[in-house]
Amino acid sequence: MKRFVEARTGGEAVAGDGVLFLREQQIRLAQELMLLVWLDMGQAASPVLTQFGLGVAQHRALQMLAFQPGLTVGELQGVLGVTKQSLARTLTELQERALVRTEQGRQDRRQRFLFLTDEGAEIEAQLFAVQRERMVAAYREAGGNAVQGFRQVLQGMLSEDSRTFLARRERQTRETVKGARRDGQ
């Protein structure tokens, strides 16, 4: 049996004095649910991908660039966990279709920052909209406390690299608000 610390809500003690014992069966059920949700969310986006002649790799790249405009090619490769060759094919297809554009770094000309074009942003918004409907319905059904707990569980499962990636996004958002760009301009 594994021990997990259960979050306290509203300052009240929870059953078991803050310790939750999870059986392997419960963990496997959670894993199964996550896999099924991932598959179902992909199926929800599938008609839009088909409509625009895009695949899952292009969808993931569009999503990441919508979340974090201005990622470098290397950063996108790292967060997606794909090979250089695979990402190069994906980016070439997206650029040929004018869905993604690059900007050369002002301080380091070798750097290429990636951004969605207006058309790329429109397609990504349509893909997000179909998945958003499912998420909103699930959040409404679960209620506010469950939403916060779900977010905490997901954040708790992130790798150190993913946590660093998200922290960098928050830092970049603050810097952009102050007027600084990532490449120093």
mmCIF file of C-alpha atoms in Angstrom:
data_model
loop_
_atom_site.group_PDB
_atom_site.id
_atom_site.type_symbol
_atom_site.label_atom_id
_atom_site.label_comp_id
_atom_site.label_asym_id
_atom_site.label_seq_id
_atom_site.Cartn_x
_atom_site.Cartn_y
_atom_site.Cartn_z
ATOM 1 C CA MET A 1 0.000 0.000 0.000
ATOM 2 C CA LYS A 2 1.152 3.481 -0.783
ATOM 3 C CA ARG A 3 0.603 6.493 1.428
ATOM 4 C CA PHE A 4 -0.394 9.827 -0.004
ATOM 5 C CA VAL A 5 -0.915 13.002 1.903
ATOM 6 C CA GLU A 6 -4.420 14.248 1.404
ATOM 7 C CA ALA A 7 -4.943 17.969 1.086
ATOM 8 C CA ARG A 8 -6.866 19.670 3.831
ATOM 9 C CA THR A 9 -9.817 21.687 2.663
ATOM 10 C CA GLY A 10 -11.021 24.801 4.355
ATOM 11 C CA GLY A 11 -8.809 24.215 7.365
ATOM 12 C CA GLU A 12 -10.896 21.217 8.422
ATOM 13 C CA ALA A 13 -9.288 17.911 9.247
ATOM 14 C CA VAL A 14 -10.225 15.148 6.857
ATOM 15 C CA ALA A 15 -10.881 11.489 7.594
ATOM 16 C CA GLY A 16 -7.759 9.558 8.507
ATOM 17 C CA ASP A 17 -6.052 12.652 9.914
ATOM 18 C CA GLY A 18 -4.718 13.756 6.545
ATOM 19 C CA VAL A 19 -3.447 10.380 5.362
ATOM 20 C CA LEU A 20 -5.142 8.614 2.497
ATOM 21 C CA PHE A 21 -4.399 4.965 1.783
ATOM 22 C CA LEU A 22 -4.862 4.119 -1.874
ATOM 23 C CA ARG A 23 -5.030 0.548 -3.037
ATOM 24 C CA GLU A 24 -3.432 -0.414 -6.304
ATOM 25 C CA GLN A 25 -6.889 -1.062 -7.753
ATOM 26 C CA GLN A 26 -7.853 2.585 -7.117
ATOM 27 C CA ILE A 27 -4.657 3.854 -8.720
ATOM 28 C CA ARG A 28 -5.173 1.584 -11.735
ATOM 29 C CA LEU A 29 -8.743 2.868 -12.080
ATOM 30 C CA ALA A 30 -7.478 6.460 -12.077
ATOM 31 C CA GLN A 31 -4.870 5.540 -14.688
ATOM 32 C CA GLU A 32 -7.529 3.830 -16.819
ATOM 33 C CA LEU A 33 -9.783 6.884 -16.554
ATOM 34 C CA MET A 34 -6.941 9.201 -17.593
ATOM 35 C CA LEU A 35 -6.195 7.044 -20.636
ATOM 36 C CA LEU A 36 -9.854 6.917 -21.651
ATOM 37 C CA VAL A 37 -10.219 10.686 -21.227
ATOM 38 C CA TRP A 38 -7.116 11.232 -23.361
ATOM 39 C CA LEU A 39 -8.579 8.979 -26.081
ATOM 40 C CA ASP A 40 -12.027 10.590 -25.855
ATOM 41 C CA MET A 41 -10.595 14.111 -26.045
ATOM 42 C CA GLY A 42 -8.678 13.056 -29.144
ATOM 43 C CA GLN A 43 -11.865 11.664 -30.668
ATOM 44 C CA ALA A 44 -13.681 14.908 -29.904
ATOM 45 C CA ALA A 45 -11.044 16.844 -31.867
ATOM 46 C CA SER A 46 -10.844 14.289 -34.693
ATOM 47 C CA PRO A 47 -13.599 15.760 -36.925
ATOM 48 C CA VAL A 48 -11.958 19.200 -36.813
ATOM 49 C CA LEU A 49 -8.537 17.691 -37.552
ATOM 50 C CA THR A 50 -10.042 15.788 -40.494
ATOM 51 C CA GLN A 51 -11.781 18.924 -41.746
ATOM 52 C CA PHE A 52 -8.455 20.738 -41.953
ATOM 53 C CA GLY A 53 -6.363 17.729 -42.980
ATOM 54 C CA LEU A 54 -4.283 17.790 -39.821
ATOM 55 C CA GLY A 55 -2.939 15.019 -37.622
ATOM 56 C CA VAL A 56 -2.370 14.581 -33.913
ATOM 57 C CA ALA A 57 1.234 15.824 -34.109
ATOM 58 C CA GLN A 58 0.119 19.072 -35.749
ATOM 59 C CA HIS A 59 -2.640 19.439 -33.148
ATOM 60 C CA ARG A 60 -0.190 19.115 -30.263
ATOM 61 C CA ALA A 61 2.181 21.656 -31.828
ATOM 62 C CA LEU A 62 -0.683 24.111 -32.421
ATOM 63 C CA GLN A 63 -1.866 23.664 -28.830
ATOM 64 C CA MET A 64 1.551 24.282 -27.331
ATOM 65 C CA LEU A 65 2.082 27.391 -29.458
ATOM 66 C CA ALA A 66 -1.345 28.665 -28.420
ATOM 67 C CA PHE A 67 -0.405 28.116 -24.760
ATOM 68 C CA GLN A 68 3.055 29.631 -25.156
ATOM 69 C CA PRO A 69 3.579 31.776 -28.239
ATOM 70 C CA GLY A 70 7.234 32.353 -28.989
ATOM 71 C CA LEU A 71 8.619 28.975 -27.996
ATOM 72 C CA THR A 72 11.879 28.138 -29.665
ATOM 73 C CA VAL A 73 12.086 25.052 -31.845
ATOM 74 C CA GLY A 74 14.202 23.357 -29.164
ATOM 75 C CA GLU A 75 11.723 24.207 -26.405
ATOM 76 C CA LEU A 76 8.830 22.851 -28.452
ATOM 77 C CA GLN A 77 10.788 19.684 -29.167
ATOM 78 C CA GLY A 78 11.519 19.259 -25.474
ATOM 79 C CA VAL A 79 7.988 19.755 -24.231
ATOM 80 C CA LEU A 80 6.473 17.503 -26.903
ATOM 81 C CA GLY A 81 9.153 14.855 -26.346
ATOM 82 C CA VAL A 82 9.660 14.193 -30.063
ATOM 83 C CA THR A 83 12.743 13.796 -32.225
ATOM 84 C CA LYS A 84 14.187 16.691 -34.223
ATOM 85 C CA GLN A 85 13.224 14.920 -37.444
ATOM 86 C CA SER A 86 9.633 14.389 -36.360
ATOM 87 C CA LEU A 87 9.225 17.987 -35.229
ATOM 88 C CA ALA A 88 10.874 19.255 -38.409
ATOM 89 C CA ARG A 89 8.293 17.387 -40.525
ATOM 90 C CA THR A 90 5.439 18.704 -38.391
ATOM 91 C CA LEU A 91 6.673 22.301 -38.458
ATOM 92 C CA THR A 92 7.381 22.179 -42.200
ATOM 93 C CA GLU A 93 3.807 21.071 -42.859
ATOM 94 C CA LEU A 94 2.389 23.755 -40.572
ATOM 95 C CA GLN A 95 4.562 26.467 -42.111
ATOM 96 C CA GLU A 96 3.740 25.387 -45.683
ATOM 97 C CA ARG A 97 0.064 25.719 -44.784
ATOM 98 C CA ALA A 98 0.738 29.136 -43.216
ATOM 99 C CA LEU A 99 -0.466 28.012 -39.774
ATOM 100 C CA VAL A 100 2.845 28.668 -38.002
ATOM 101 C CA ARG A 101 5.424 31.382 -38.589
ATOM 102 C CA THR A 102 8.932 31.847 -37.246
ATOM 103 C CA GLU A 103 10.796 34.915 -36.079
ATOM 104 C CA GLN A 104 14.535 35.030 -35.896
ATOM 105 C CA GLY A 105 16.028 36.080 -32.573
ATOM 106 C CA ARG A 106 17.314 39.641 -32.491
ATOM 107 C CA GLN A 107 20.268 38.882 -30.250
ATOM 108 C CA ASP A 108 20.974 35.367 -31.529
ATOM 109 C CA ARG A 109 20.061 34.954 -35.202
ATOM 110 C CA ARG A 110 20.240 31.155 -34.846
ATOM 111 C CA GLN A 111 17.207 31.134 -32.568
ATOM 112 C CA ARG A 112 13.822 30.696 -34.170
ATOM 113 C CA PHE A 113 10.740 31.665 -32.193
ATOM 114 C CA LEU A 114 7.494 30.000 -33.236
ATOM 115 C CA PHE A 115 4.073 31.651 -33.398
ATOM 116 C CA LEU A 116 0.648 30.744 -34.725
ATOM 117 C CA THR A 117 -0.534 32.741 -37.702
ATOM 118 C CA ASP A 118 -4.061 34.144 -37.598
ATOM 119 C CA GLU A 119 -5.290 31.086 -39.518
ATOM 120 C CA GLY A 120 -3.370 28.750 -37.218
ATOM 121 C CA ALA A 121 -4.899 30.466 -34.174
ATOM 122 C CA GLU A 122 -8.396 30.108 -35.665
ATOM 123 C CA ILE A 123 -7.954 26.389 -36.276
ATOM 124 C CA GLU A 124 -6.478 25.837 -32.811
ATOM 125 C CA ALA A 125 -9.437 27.743 -31.315
ATOM 126 C CA GLN A 126 -11.863 25.405 -33.099
ATOM 127 C CA LEU A 127 -9.965 22.381 -31.824
ATOM 128 C CA PHE A 128 -9.966 23.791 -28.304
ATOM 129 C CA ALA A 129 -13.675 24.607 -28.475
ATOM 130 C CA VAL A 130 -14.739 20.984 -28.958
ATOM 131 C CA GLN A 131 -12.558 19.823 -26.078
ATOM 132 C CA ARG A 132 -13.546 22.813 -23.953
ATOM 133 C CA GLU A 133 -17.209 21.766 -24.080
ATOM 134 C CA ARG A 134 -16.389 18.449 -22.444
ATOM 135 C CA MET A 135 -14.196 20.052 -19.818
ATOM 136 C CA VAL A 136 -16.741 22.709 -18.903
ATOM 137 C CA ALA A 137 -19.509 20.102 -18.563
ATOM 138 C CA ALA A 138 -17.310 17.907 -16.372
ATOM 139 C CA TYR A 139 -16.197 20.856 -14.213
ATOM 140 C CA ARG A 140 -19.785 22.004 -13.720
ATOM 141 C CA GLU A 141 -20.876 18.519 -12.723
ATOM 142 C CA ALA A 142 -17.977 18.055 -10.296
ATOM 143 C CA GLY A 143 -18.175 21.442 -8.570
ATOM 144 C CA GLY A 144 -15.554 23.965 -7.487
ATOM 145 C CA ASN A 145 -13.802 21.915 -4.807
ATOM 146 C CA ALA A 146 -13.414 18.972 -7.168
ATOM 147 C CA VAL A 147 -12.011 21.248 -9.869
ATOM 148 C CA GLN A 148 -9.339 22.588 -7.531
ATOM 149 C CA GLY A 149 -8.540 19.084 -6.266
ATOM 150 C CA PHE A 150 -8.302 17.764 -9.830
ATOM 151 C CA ARG A 151 -5.890 20.554 -10.746
ATOM 152 C CA GLN A 152 -3.752 19.745 -7.700
ATOM 153 C CA VAL A 153 -3.647 16.051 -8.587
ATOM 154 C CA LEU A 154 -2.615 16.824 -12.174
ATOM 155 C CA GLN A 155 0.072 19.234 -11.016
ATOM 156 C CA GLY A 156 1.299 16.630 -8.559
ATOM 157 C CA MET A 157 1.844 14.144 -11.388
ATOM 158 C CA LEU A 158 3.918 16.528 -13.526
ATOM 159 C CA SER A 159 7.566 15.764 -14.112
ATOM 160 C CA GLU A 160 10.164 18.257 -12.979
ATOM 161 C CA ASP A 161 10.670 19.283 -16.628
ATOM 162 C CA SER A 162 6.950 20.005 -17.041
ATOM 163 C CA ARG A 163 6.869 21.986 -13.803
ATOM 164 C CA THR A 164 9.839 24.021 -15.022
ATOM 165 C CA PHE A 165 8.106 24.572 -18.357
ATOM 166 C CA LEU A 166 4.945 25.880 -16.659
ATOM 167 C CA ALA A 167 6.931 28.080 -14.281
ATOM 168 C CA ARG A 168 8.788 29.563 -17.239
ATOM 169 C CA ARG A 169 5.454 30.358 -18.895
ATOM 170 C CA GLU A 170 4.279 32.206 -15.792
ATOM 171 C CA ARG A 171 7.565 34.130 -15.617
ATOM 172 C CA GLN A 172 7.378 35.025 -19.329
ATOM 173 C CA THR A 173 3.813 36.234 -18.907
ATOM 174 C CA ARG A 174 4.952 38.590 -16.148
ATOM 175 C CA GLU A 175 7.885 39.812 -18.287
ATOM 176 C CA THR A 176 5.631 40.409 -21.288
ATOM 177 C CA VAL A 177 3.333 42.482 -19.110
ATOM 178 C CA LYS A 178 6.368 44.569 -18.139
ATOM 179 C CA GLY A 179 7.203 45.002 -21.841
ATOM 180 C CA ALA A 180 10.269 42.776 -22.176
ATOM 181 C CA ARG A 181 10.533 40.214 -24.966
ATOM 182 C CA ARG A 182 12.190 36.841 -24.615
ATOM 183 C CA ASP A 183 15.024 37.715 -26.942
ATOM 184 C CA GLY A 184 15.922 40.859 -25.005
ATOM 185 C CA GLN A 185 14.100 43.401 -27.178
#
